[in-house]
CSV table of N, CA and C and ligand atoms in Angstrom, one decimal:
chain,number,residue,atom,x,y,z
A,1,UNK,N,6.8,-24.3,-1.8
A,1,UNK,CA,5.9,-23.3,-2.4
A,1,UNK,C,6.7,-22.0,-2.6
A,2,UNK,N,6.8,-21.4,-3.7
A,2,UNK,CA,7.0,-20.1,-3.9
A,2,UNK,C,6.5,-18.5,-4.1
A,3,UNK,N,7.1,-18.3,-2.8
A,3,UNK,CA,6.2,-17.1,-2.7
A,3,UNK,C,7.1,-16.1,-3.0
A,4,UNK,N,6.1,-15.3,-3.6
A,4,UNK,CA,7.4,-13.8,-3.9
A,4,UNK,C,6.4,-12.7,-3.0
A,5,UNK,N,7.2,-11.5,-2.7
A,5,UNK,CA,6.9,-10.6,-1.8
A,5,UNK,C,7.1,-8.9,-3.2
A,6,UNK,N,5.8,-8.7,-3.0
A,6,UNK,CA,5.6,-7.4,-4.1
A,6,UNK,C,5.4,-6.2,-3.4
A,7,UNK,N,6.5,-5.7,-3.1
A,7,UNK,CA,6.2,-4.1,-2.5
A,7,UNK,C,6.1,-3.4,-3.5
A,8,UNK,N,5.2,-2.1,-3.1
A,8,UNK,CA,4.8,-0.8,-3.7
A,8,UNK,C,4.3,-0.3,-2.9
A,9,UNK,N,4.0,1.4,-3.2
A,9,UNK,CA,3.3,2.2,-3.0
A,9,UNK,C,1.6,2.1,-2.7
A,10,UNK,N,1.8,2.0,-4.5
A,10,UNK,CA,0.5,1.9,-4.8
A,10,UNK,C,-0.6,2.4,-4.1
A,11,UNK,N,-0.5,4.1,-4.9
A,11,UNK,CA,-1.0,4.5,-4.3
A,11,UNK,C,-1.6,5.6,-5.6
A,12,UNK,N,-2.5,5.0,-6.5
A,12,UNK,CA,-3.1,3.7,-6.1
A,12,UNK,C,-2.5,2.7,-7.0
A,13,UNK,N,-2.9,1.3,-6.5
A,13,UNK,CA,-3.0,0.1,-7.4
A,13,UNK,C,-3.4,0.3,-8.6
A,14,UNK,N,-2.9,0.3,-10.0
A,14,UNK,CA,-3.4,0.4,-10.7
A,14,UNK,C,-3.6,-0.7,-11.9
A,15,UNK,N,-4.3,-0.8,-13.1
A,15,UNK,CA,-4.6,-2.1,-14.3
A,15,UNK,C,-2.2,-2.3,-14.4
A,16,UNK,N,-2.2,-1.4,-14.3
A,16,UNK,CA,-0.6,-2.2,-14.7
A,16,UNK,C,0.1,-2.7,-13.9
A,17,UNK,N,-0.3,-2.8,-12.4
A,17,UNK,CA,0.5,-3.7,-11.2
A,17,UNK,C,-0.6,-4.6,-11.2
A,18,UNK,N,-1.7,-4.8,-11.6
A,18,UNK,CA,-2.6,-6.2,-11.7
A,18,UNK,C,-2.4,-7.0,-13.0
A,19,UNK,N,-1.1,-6.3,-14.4
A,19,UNK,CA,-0.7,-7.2,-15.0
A,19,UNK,C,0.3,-7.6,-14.8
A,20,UNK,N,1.0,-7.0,-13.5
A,20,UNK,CA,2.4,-7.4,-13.1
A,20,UNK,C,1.7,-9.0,-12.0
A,21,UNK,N,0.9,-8.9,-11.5
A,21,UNK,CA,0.4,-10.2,-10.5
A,21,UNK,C,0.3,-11.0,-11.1
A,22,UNK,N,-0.4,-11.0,-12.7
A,22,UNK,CA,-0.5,-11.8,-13.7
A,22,UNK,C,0.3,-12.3,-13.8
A,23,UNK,N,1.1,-12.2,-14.2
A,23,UNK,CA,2.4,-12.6,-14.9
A,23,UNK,C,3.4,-13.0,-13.8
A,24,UNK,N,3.4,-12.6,-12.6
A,24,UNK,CA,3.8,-12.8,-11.6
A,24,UNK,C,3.2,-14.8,-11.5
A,25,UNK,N,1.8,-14.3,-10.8
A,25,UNK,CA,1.7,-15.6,-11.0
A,25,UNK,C,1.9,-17.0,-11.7
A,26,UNK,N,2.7,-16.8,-12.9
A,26,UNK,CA,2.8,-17.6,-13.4
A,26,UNK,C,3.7,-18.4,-13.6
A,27,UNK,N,4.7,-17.3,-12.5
A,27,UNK,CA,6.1,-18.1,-12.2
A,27,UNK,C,5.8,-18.4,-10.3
A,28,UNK,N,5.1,-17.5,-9.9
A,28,UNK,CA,5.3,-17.8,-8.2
A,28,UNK,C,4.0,-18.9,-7.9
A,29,UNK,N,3.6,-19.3,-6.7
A,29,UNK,CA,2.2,-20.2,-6.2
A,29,UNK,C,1.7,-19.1,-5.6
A,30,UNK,N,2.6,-18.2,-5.0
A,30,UNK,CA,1.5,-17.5,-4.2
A,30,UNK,C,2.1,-16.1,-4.5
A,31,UNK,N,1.4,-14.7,-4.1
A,31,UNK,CA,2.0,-13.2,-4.2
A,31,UNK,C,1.2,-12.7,-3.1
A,32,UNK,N,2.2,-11.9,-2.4
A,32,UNK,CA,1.6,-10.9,-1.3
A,32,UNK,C,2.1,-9.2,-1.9
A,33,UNK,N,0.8,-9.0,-2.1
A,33,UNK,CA,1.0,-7.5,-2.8
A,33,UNK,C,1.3,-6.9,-1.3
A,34,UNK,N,2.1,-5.9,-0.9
A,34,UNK,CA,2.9,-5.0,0.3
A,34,UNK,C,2.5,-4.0,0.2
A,35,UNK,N,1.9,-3.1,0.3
A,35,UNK,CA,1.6,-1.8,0.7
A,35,UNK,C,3.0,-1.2,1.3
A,36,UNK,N,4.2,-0.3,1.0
A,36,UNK,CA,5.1,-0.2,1.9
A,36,UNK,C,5.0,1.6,1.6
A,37,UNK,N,6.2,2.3,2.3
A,37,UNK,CA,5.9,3.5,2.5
A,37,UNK,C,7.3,3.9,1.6
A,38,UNK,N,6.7,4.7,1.1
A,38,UNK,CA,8.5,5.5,0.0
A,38,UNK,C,8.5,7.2,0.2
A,39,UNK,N,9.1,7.3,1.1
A,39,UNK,CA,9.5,8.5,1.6
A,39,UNK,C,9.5,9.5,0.9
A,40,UNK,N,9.7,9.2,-0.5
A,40,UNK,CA,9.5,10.3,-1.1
A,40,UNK,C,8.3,10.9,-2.3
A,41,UNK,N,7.3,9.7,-1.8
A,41,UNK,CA,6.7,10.3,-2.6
A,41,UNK,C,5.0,10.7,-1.9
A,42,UNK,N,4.5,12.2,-2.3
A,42,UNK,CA,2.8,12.3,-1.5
A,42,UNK,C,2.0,11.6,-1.7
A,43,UNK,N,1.6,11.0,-0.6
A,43,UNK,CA,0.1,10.3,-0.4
A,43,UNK,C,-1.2,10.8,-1.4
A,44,UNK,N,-2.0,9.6,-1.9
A,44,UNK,CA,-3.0,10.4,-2.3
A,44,UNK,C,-4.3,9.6,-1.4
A,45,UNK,N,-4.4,8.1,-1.1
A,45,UNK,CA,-4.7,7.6,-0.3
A,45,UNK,C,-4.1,7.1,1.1
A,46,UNK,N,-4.8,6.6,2.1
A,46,UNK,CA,-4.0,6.7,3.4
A,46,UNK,C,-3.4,5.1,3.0
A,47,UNK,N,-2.9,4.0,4.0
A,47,UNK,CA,-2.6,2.9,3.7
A,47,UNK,C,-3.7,2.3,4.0
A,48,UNK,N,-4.1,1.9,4.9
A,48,UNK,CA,-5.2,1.5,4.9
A,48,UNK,C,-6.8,1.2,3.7
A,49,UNK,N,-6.3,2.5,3.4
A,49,UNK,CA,-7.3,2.4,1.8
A,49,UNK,C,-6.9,2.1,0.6
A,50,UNK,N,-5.6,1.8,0.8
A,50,UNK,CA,-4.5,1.3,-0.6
A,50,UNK,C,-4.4,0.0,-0.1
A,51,UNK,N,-3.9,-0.6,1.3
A,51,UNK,CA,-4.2,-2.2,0.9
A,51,UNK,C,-6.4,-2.3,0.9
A,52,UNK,N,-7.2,-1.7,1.5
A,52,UNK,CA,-8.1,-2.4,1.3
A,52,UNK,C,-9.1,-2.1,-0.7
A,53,UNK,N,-8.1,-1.2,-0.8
A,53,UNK,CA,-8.3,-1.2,-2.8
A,53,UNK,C,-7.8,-3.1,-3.3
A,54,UNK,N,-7.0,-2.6,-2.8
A,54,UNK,CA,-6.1,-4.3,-3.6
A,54,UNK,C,-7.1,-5.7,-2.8
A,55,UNK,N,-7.0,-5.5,-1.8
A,55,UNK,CA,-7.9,-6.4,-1.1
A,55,UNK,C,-9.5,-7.0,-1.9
A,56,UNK,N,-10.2,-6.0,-2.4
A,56,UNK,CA,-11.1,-6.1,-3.3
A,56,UNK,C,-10.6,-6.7,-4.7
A,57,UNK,N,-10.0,-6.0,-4.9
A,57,UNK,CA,-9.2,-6.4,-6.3
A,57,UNK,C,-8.9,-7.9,-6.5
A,58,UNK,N,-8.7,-8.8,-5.3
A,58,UNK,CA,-8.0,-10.3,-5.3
A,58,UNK,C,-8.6,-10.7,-4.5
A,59,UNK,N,-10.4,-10.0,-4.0
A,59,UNK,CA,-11.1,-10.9,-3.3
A,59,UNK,C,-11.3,-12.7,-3.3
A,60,UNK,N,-11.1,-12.8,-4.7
A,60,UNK,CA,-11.5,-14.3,-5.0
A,60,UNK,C,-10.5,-15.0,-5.5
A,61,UNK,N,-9.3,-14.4,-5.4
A,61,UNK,CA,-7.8,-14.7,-5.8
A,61,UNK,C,-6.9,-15.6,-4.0
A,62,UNK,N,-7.0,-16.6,-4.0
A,62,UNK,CA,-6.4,-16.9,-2.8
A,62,UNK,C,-5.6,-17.0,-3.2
A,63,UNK,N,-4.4,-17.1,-4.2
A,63,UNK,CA,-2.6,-16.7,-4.3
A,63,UNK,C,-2.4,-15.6,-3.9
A,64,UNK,N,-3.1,-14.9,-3.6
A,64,UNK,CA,-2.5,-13.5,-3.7
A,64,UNK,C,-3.4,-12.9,-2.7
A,65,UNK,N,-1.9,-12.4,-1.2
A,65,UNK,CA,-2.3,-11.8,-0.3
A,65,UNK,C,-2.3,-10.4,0.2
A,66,UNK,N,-2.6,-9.8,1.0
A,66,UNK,CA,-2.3,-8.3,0.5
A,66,UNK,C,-1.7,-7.5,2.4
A,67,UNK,N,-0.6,-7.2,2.3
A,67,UNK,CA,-0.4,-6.5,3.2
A,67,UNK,C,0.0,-5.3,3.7
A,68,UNK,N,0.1,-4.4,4.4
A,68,UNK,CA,0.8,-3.2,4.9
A,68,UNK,C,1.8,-3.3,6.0
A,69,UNK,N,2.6,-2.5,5.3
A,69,UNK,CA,4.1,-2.2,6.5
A,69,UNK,C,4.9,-1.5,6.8
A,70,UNK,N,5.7,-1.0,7.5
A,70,UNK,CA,6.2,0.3,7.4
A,70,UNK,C,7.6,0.0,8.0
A,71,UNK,N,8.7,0.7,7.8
A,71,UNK,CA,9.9,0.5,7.5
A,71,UNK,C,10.6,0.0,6.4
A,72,UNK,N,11.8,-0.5,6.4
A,72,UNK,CA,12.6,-1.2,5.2
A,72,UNK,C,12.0,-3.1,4.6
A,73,UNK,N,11.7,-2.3,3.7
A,73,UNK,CA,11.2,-3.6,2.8
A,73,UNK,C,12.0,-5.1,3.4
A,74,UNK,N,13.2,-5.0,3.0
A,74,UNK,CA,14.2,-6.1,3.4
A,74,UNK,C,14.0,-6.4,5.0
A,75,UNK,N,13.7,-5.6,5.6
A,75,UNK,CA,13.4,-6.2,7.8
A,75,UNK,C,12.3,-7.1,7.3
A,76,UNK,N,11.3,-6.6,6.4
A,76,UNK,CA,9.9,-7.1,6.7
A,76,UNK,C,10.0,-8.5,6.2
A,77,UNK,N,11.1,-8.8,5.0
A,77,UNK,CA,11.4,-9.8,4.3
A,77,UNK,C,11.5,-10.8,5.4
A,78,UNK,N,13.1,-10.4,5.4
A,78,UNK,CA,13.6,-11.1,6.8
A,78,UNK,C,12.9,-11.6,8.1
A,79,UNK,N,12.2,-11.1,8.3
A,79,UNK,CA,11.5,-10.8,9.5
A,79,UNK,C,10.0,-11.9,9.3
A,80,UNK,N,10.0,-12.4,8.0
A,80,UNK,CA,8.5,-13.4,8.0
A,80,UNK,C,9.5,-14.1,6.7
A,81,UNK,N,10.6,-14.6,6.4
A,81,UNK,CA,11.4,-15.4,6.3
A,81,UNK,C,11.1,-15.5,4.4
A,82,UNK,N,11.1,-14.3,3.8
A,82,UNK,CA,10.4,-14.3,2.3
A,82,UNK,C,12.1,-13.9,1.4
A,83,UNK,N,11.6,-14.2,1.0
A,83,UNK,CA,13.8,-14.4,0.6
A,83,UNK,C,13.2,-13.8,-1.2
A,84,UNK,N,12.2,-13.9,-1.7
A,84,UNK,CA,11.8,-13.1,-3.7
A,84,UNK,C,11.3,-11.7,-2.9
A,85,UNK,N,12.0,-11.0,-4.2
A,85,UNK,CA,11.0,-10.1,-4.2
A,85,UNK,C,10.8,-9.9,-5.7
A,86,UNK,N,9.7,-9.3,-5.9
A,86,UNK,CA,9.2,-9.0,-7.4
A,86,UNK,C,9.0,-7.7,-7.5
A,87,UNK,N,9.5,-7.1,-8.5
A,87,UNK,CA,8.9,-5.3,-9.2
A,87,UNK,C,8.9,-5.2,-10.6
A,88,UNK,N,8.4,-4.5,-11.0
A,88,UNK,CA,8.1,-4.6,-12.2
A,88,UNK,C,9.0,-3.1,-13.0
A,89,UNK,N,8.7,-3.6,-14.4
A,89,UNK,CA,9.9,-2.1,-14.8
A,89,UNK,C,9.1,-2.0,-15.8
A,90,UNK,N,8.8,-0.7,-16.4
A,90,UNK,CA,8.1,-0.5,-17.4
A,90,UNK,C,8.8,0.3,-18.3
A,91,UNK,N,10.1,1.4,-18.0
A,91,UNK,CA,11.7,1.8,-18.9
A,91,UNK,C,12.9,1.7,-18.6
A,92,UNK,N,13.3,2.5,-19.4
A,92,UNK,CA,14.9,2.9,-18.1
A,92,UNK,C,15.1,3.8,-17.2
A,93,UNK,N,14.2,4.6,-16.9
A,93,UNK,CA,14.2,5.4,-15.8
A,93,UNK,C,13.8,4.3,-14.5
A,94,UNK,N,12.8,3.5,-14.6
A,94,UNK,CA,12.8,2.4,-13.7
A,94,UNK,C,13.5,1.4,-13.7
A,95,UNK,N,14.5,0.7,-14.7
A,95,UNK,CA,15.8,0.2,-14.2
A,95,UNK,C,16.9,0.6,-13.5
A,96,UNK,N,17.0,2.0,-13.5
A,96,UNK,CA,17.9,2.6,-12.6
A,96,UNK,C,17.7,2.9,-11.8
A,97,UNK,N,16.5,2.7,-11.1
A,97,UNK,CA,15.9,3.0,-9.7
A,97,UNK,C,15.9,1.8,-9.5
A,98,UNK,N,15.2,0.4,-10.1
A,98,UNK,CA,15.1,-1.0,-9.7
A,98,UNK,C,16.6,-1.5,-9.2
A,99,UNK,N,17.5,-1.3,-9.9
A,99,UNK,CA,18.6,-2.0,-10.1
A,99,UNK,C,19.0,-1.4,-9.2
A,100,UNK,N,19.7,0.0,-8.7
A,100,UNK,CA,19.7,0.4,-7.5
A,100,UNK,C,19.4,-0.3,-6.1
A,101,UNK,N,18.1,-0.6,-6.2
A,101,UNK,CA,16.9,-0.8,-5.3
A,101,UNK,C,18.0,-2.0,-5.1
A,102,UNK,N,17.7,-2.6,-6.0
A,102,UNK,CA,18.5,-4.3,-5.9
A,102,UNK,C,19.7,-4.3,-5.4
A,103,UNK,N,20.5,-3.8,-5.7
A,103,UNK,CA,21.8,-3.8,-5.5
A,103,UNK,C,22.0,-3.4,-3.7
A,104,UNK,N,21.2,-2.6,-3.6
A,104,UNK,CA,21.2,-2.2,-2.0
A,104,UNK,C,20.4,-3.2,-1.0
A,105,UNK,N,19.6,-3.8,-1.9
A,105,UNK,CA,19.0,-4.3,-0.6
A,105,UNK,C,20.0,-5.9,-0.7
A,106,UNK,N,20.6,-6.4,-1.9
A,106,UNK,CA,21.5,-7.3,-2.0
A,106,UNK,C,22.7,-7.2,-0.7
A,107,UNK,N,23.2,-5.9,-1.1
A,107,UNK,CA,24.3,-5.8,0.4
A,107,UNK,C,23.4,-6.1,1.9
A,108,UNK,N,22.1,-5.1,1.9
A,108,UNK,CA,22.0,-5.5,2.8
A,108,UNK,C,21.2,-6.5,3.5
A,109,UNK,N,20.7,-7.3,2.8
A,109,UNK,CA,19.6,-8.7,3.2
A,109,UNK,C,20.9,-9.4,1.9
A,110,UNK,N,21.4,-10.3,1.9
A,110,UNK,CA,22.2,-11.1,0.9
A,110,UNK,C,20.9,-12.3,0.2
A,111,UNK,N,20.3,-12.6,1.3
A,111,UNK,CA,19.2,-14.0,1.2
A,111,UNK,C,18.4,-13.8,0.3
A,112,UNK,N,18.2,-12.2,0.0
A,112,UNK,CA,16.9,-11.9,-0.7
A,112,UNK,C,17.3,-11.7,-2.5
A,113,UNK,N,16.5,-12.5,-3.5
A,113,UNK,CA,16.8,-12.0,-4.5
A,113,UNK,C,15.6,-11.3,-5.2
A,114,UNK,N,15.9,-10.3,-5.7
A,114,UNK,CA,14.6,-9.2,-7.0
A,114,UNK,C,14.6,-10.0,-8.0
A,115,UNK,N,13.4,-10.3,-8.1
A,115,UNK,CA,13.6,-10.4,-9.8
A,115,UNK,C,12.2,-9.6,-10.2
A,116,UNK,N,13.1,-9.4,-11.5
A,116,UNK,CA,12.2,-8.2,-12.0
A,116,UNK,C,11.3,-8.5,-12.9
A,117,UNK,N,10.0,-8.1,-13.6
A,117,UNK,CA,9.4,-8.0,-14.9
A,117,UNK,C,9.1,-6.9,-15.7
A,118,UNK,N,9.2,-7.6,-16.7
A,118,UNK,CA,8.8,-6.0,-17.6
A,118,UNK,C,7.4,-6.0,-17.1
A,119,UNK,N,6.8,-4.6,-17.5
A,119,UNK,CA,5.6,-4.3,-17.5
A,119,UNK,C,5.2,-4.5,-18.8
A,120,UNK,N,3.9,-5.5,-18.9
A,120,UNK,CA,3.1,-5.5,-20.4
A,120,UNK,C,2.9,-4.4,-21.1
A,121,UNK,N,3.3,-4.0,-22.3
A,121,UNK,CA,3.5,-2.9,-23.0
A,121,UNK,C,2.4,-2.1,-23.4
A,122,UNK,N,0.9,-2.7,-23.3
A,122,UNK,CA,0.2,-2.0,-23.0
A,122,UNK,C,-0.1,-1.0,-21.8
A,123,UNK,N,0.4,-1.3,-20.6
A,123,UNK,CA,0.2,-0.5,-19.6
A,123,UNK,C,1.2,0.7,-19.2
A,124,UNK,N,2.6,0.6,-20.2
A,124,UNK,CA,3.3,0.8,-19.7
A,124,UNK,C,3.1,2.6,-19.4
A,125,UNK,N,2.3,3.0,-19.8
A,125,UNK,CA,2.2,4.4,-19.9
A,125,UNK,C,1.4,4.7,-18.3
A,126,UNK,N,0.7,4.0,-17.6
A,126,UNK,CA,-0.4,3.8,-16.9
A,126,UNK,C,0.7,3.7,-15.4
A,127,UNK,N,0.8,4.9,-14.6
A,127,UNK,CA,1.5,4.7,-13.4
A,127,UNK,C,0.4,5.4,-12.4
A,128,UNK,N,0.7,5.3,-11.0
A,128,UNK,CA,-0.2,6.1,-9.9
A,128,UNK,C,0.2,7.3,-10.2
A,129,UNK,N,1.3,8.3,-10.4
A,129,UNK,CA,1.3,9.4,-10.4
A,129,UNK,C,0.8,9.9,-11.2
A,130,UNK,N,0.5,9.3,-12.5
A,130,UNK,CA,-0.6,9.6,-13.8
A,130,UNK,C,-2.1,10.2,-12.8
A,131,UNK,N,-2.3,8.7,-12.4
A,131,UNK,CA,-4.1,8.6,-11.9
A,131,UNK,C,-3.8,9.9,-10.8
A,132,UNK,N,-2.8,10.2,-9.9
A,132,UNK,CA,-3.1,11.2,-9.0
A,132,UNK,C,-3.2,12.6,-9.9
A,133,UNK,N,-2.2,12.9,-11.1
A,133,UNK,CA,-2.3,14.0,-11.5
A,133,UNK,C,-4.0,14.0,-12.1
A,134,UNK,N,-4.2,13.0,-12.7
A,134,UNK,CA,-5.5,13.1,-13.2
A,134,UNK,C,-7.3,13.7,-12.4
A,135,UNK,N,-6.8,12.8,-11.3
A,135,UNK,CA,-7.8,13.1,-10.2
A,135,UNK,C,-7.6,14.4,-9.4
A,136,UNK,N,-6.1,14.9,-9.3
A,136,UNK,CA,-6.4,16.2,-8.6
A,136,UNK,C,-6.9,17.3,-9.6
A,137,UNK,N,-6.9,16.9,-11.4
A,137,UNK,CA,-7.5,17.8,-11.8
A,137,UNK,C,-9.1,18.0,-12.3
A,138,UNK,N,-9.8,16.4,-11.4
A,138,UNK,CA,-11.3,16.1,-11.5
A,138,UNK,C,-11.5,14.7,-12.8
A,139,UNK,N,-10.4,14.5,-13.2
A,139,UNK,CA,-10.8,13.6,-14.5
A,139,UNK,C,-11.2,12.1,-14.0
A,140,UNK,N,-11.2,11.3,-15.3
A,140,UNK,CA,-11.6,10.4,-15.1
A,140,UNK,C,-10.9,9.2,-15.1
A,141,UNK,N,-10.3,8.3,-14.1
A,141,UNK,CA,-9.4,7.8,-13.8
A,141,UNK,C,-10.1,5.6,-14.3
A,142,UNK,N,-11.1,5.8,-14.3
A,142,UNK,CA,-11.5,4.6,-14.3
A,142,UNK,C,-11.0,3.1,-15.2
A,143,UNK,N,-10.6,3.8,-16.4
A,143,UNK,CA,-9.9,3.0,-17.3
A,143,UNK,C,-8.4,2.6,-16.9
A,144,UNK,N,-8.0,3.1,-16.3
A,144,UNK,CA,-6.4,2.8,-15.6
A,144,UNK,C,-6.5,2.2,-14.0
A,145,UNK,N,-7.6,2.0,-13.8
A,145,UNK,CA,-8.0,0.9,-12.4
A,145,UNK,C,-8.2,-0.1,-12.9
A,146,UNK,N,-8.2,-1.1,-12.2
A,146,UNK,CA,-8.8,-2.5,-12.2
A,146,UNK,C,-10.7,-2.6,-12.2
A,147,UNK,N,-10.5,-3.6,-13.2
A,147,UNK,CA,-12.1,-3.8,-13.5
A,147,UNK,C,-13.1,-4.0,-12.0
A,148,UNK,N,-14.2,-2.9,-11.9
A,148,UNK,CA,-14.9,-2.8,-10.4
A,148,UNK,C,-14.6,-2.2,-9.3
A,149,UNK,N,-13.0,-1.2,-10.0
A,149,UNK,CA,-12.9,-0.4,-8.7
A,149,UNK,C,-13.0,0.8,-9.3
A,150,UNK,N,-13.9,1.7,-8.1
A,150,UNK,CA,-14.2,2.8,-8.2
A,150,UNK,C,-13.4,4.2,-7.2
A,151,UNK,N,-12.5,4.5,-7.7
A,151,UNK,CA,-11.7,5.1,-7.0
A,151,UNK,C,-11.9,5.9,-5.9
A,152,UNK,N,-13.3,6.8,-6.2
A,152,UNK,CA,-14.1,7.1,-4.9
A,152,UNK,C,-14.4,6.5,-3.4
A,153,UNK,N,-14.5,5.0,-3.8
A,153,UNK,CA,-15.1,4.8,-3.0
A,153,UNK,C,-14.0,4.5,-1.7
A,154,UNK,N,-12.5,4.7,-2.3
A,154,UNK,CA,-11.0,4.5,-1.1
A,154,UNK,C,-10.6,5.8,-1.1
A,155,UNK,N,-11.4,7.5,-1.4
A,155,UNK,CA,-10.5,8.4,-0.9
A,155,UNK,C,-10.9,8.7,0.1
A,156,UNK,N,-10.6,9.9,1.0
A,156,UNK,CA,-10.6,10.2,2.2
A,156,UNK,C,-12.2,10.8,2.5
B,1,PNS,O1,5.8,2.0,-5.7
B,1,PNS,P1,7.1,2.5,-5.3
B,1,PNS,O2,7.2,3.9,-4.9
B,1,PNS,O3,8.1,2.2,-6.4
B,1,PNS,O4,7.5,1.6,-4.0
B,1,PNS,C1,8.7,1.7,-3.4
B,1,PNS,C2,8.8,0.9,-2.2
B,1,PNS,C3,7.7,1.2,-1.1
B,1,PNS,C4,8.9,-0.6,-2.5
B,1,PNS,C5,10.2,1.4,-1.7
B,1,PNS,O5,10.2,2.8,-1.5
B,1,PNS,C6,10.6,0.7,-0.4
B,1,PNS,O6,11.0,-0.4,-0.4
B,1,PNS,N1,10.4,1.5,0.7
B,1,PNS,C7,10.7,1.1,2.0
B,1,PNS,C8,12.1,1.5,2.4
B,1,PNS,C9,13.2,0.7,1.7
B,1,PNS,O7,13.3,-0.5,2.0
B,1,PNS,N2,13.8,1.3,0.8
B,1,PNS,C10,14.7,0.5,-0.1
B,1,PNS,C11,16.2,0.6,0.4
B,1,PNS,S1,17.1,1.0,-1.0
């Protein structure tokens, strides 16, 4: 069985990491969406409320598991024996971060391989730092979530 391991932020999950699962799924059996922590960027939900967003999102999806973790992506890999990882790229500003990404975690986990997808080019405009600039200025975020999530109901 192939499983691939999908870190992000996600914070929040949005309609364009739910066409990346899509599409995901079509090459993996199974996906564990990761909740993981990126140092550099502000929280807008806690973790807890970012995996239990996604959690609803793939209630009735059993390919697709949803976890939280903290530290380096690659220990967590290693560490529950997941050798894919999947991200998605939506330009070139995100291939030079992805491929980076890759290249490092290649030196240091060797076992593990990225493979990447584009993002469906409808979404590609559609990122979480969009939906947080949106929401800290009161707007309306609902079209760039997943069908039945109500963003309200995971903030603080
Ligand atoms: O949604 P993001 O911000 O692109 O997700 C990035 C994430 C969480 C996958 C990345 O920051 C990450 O892997 N963080 C854990 C620390 C780590 O392993 N960094 C990569 C080493 S180059």
């Amino acid at each position: 069985m192939r499983t691939a391991f999908f870190p992000g932020s996600f914070d929040p999950f949005t309609i364009g990491h739910q066409a990346l699962v899509e599409e995901g799924l079509r090459i993996f059996d199974k996906i564990i969406v990761a909740v993981g922590e990126n140092s550099d960027k502000h929280g807008l939900l806690p973790m807890e409320q970012r995996k239990r967003l996604i959690e609803d999102v793939y209630r009735n999806e059993p390919r697709v598991e949803v976890v939280s973790y903290k530290g380096l992506t690659g220990d967590y890999c290693r560490e529950h024996k997941l050798n894919l990882i999947l991200r998605g790229m939506r330009n070139t500003v995100d291939f030079d971060y992805e491929r980076n990404m890759m290249q490092i975690n290649q030196r240091l986990y060797p076992e593990i391989t990225t493979v990447l997808l584009f993002t469906p080019s409808e979404y590609v405009a559609v990122s979480s730092s969009v939906i947080r600039e949106i929401l800290s200025f009161g707007g309306s975020v609902e079209q760039f979530m997943p069908k039945g999530i109500d963003i309200n109901n995971y903030l603080k």
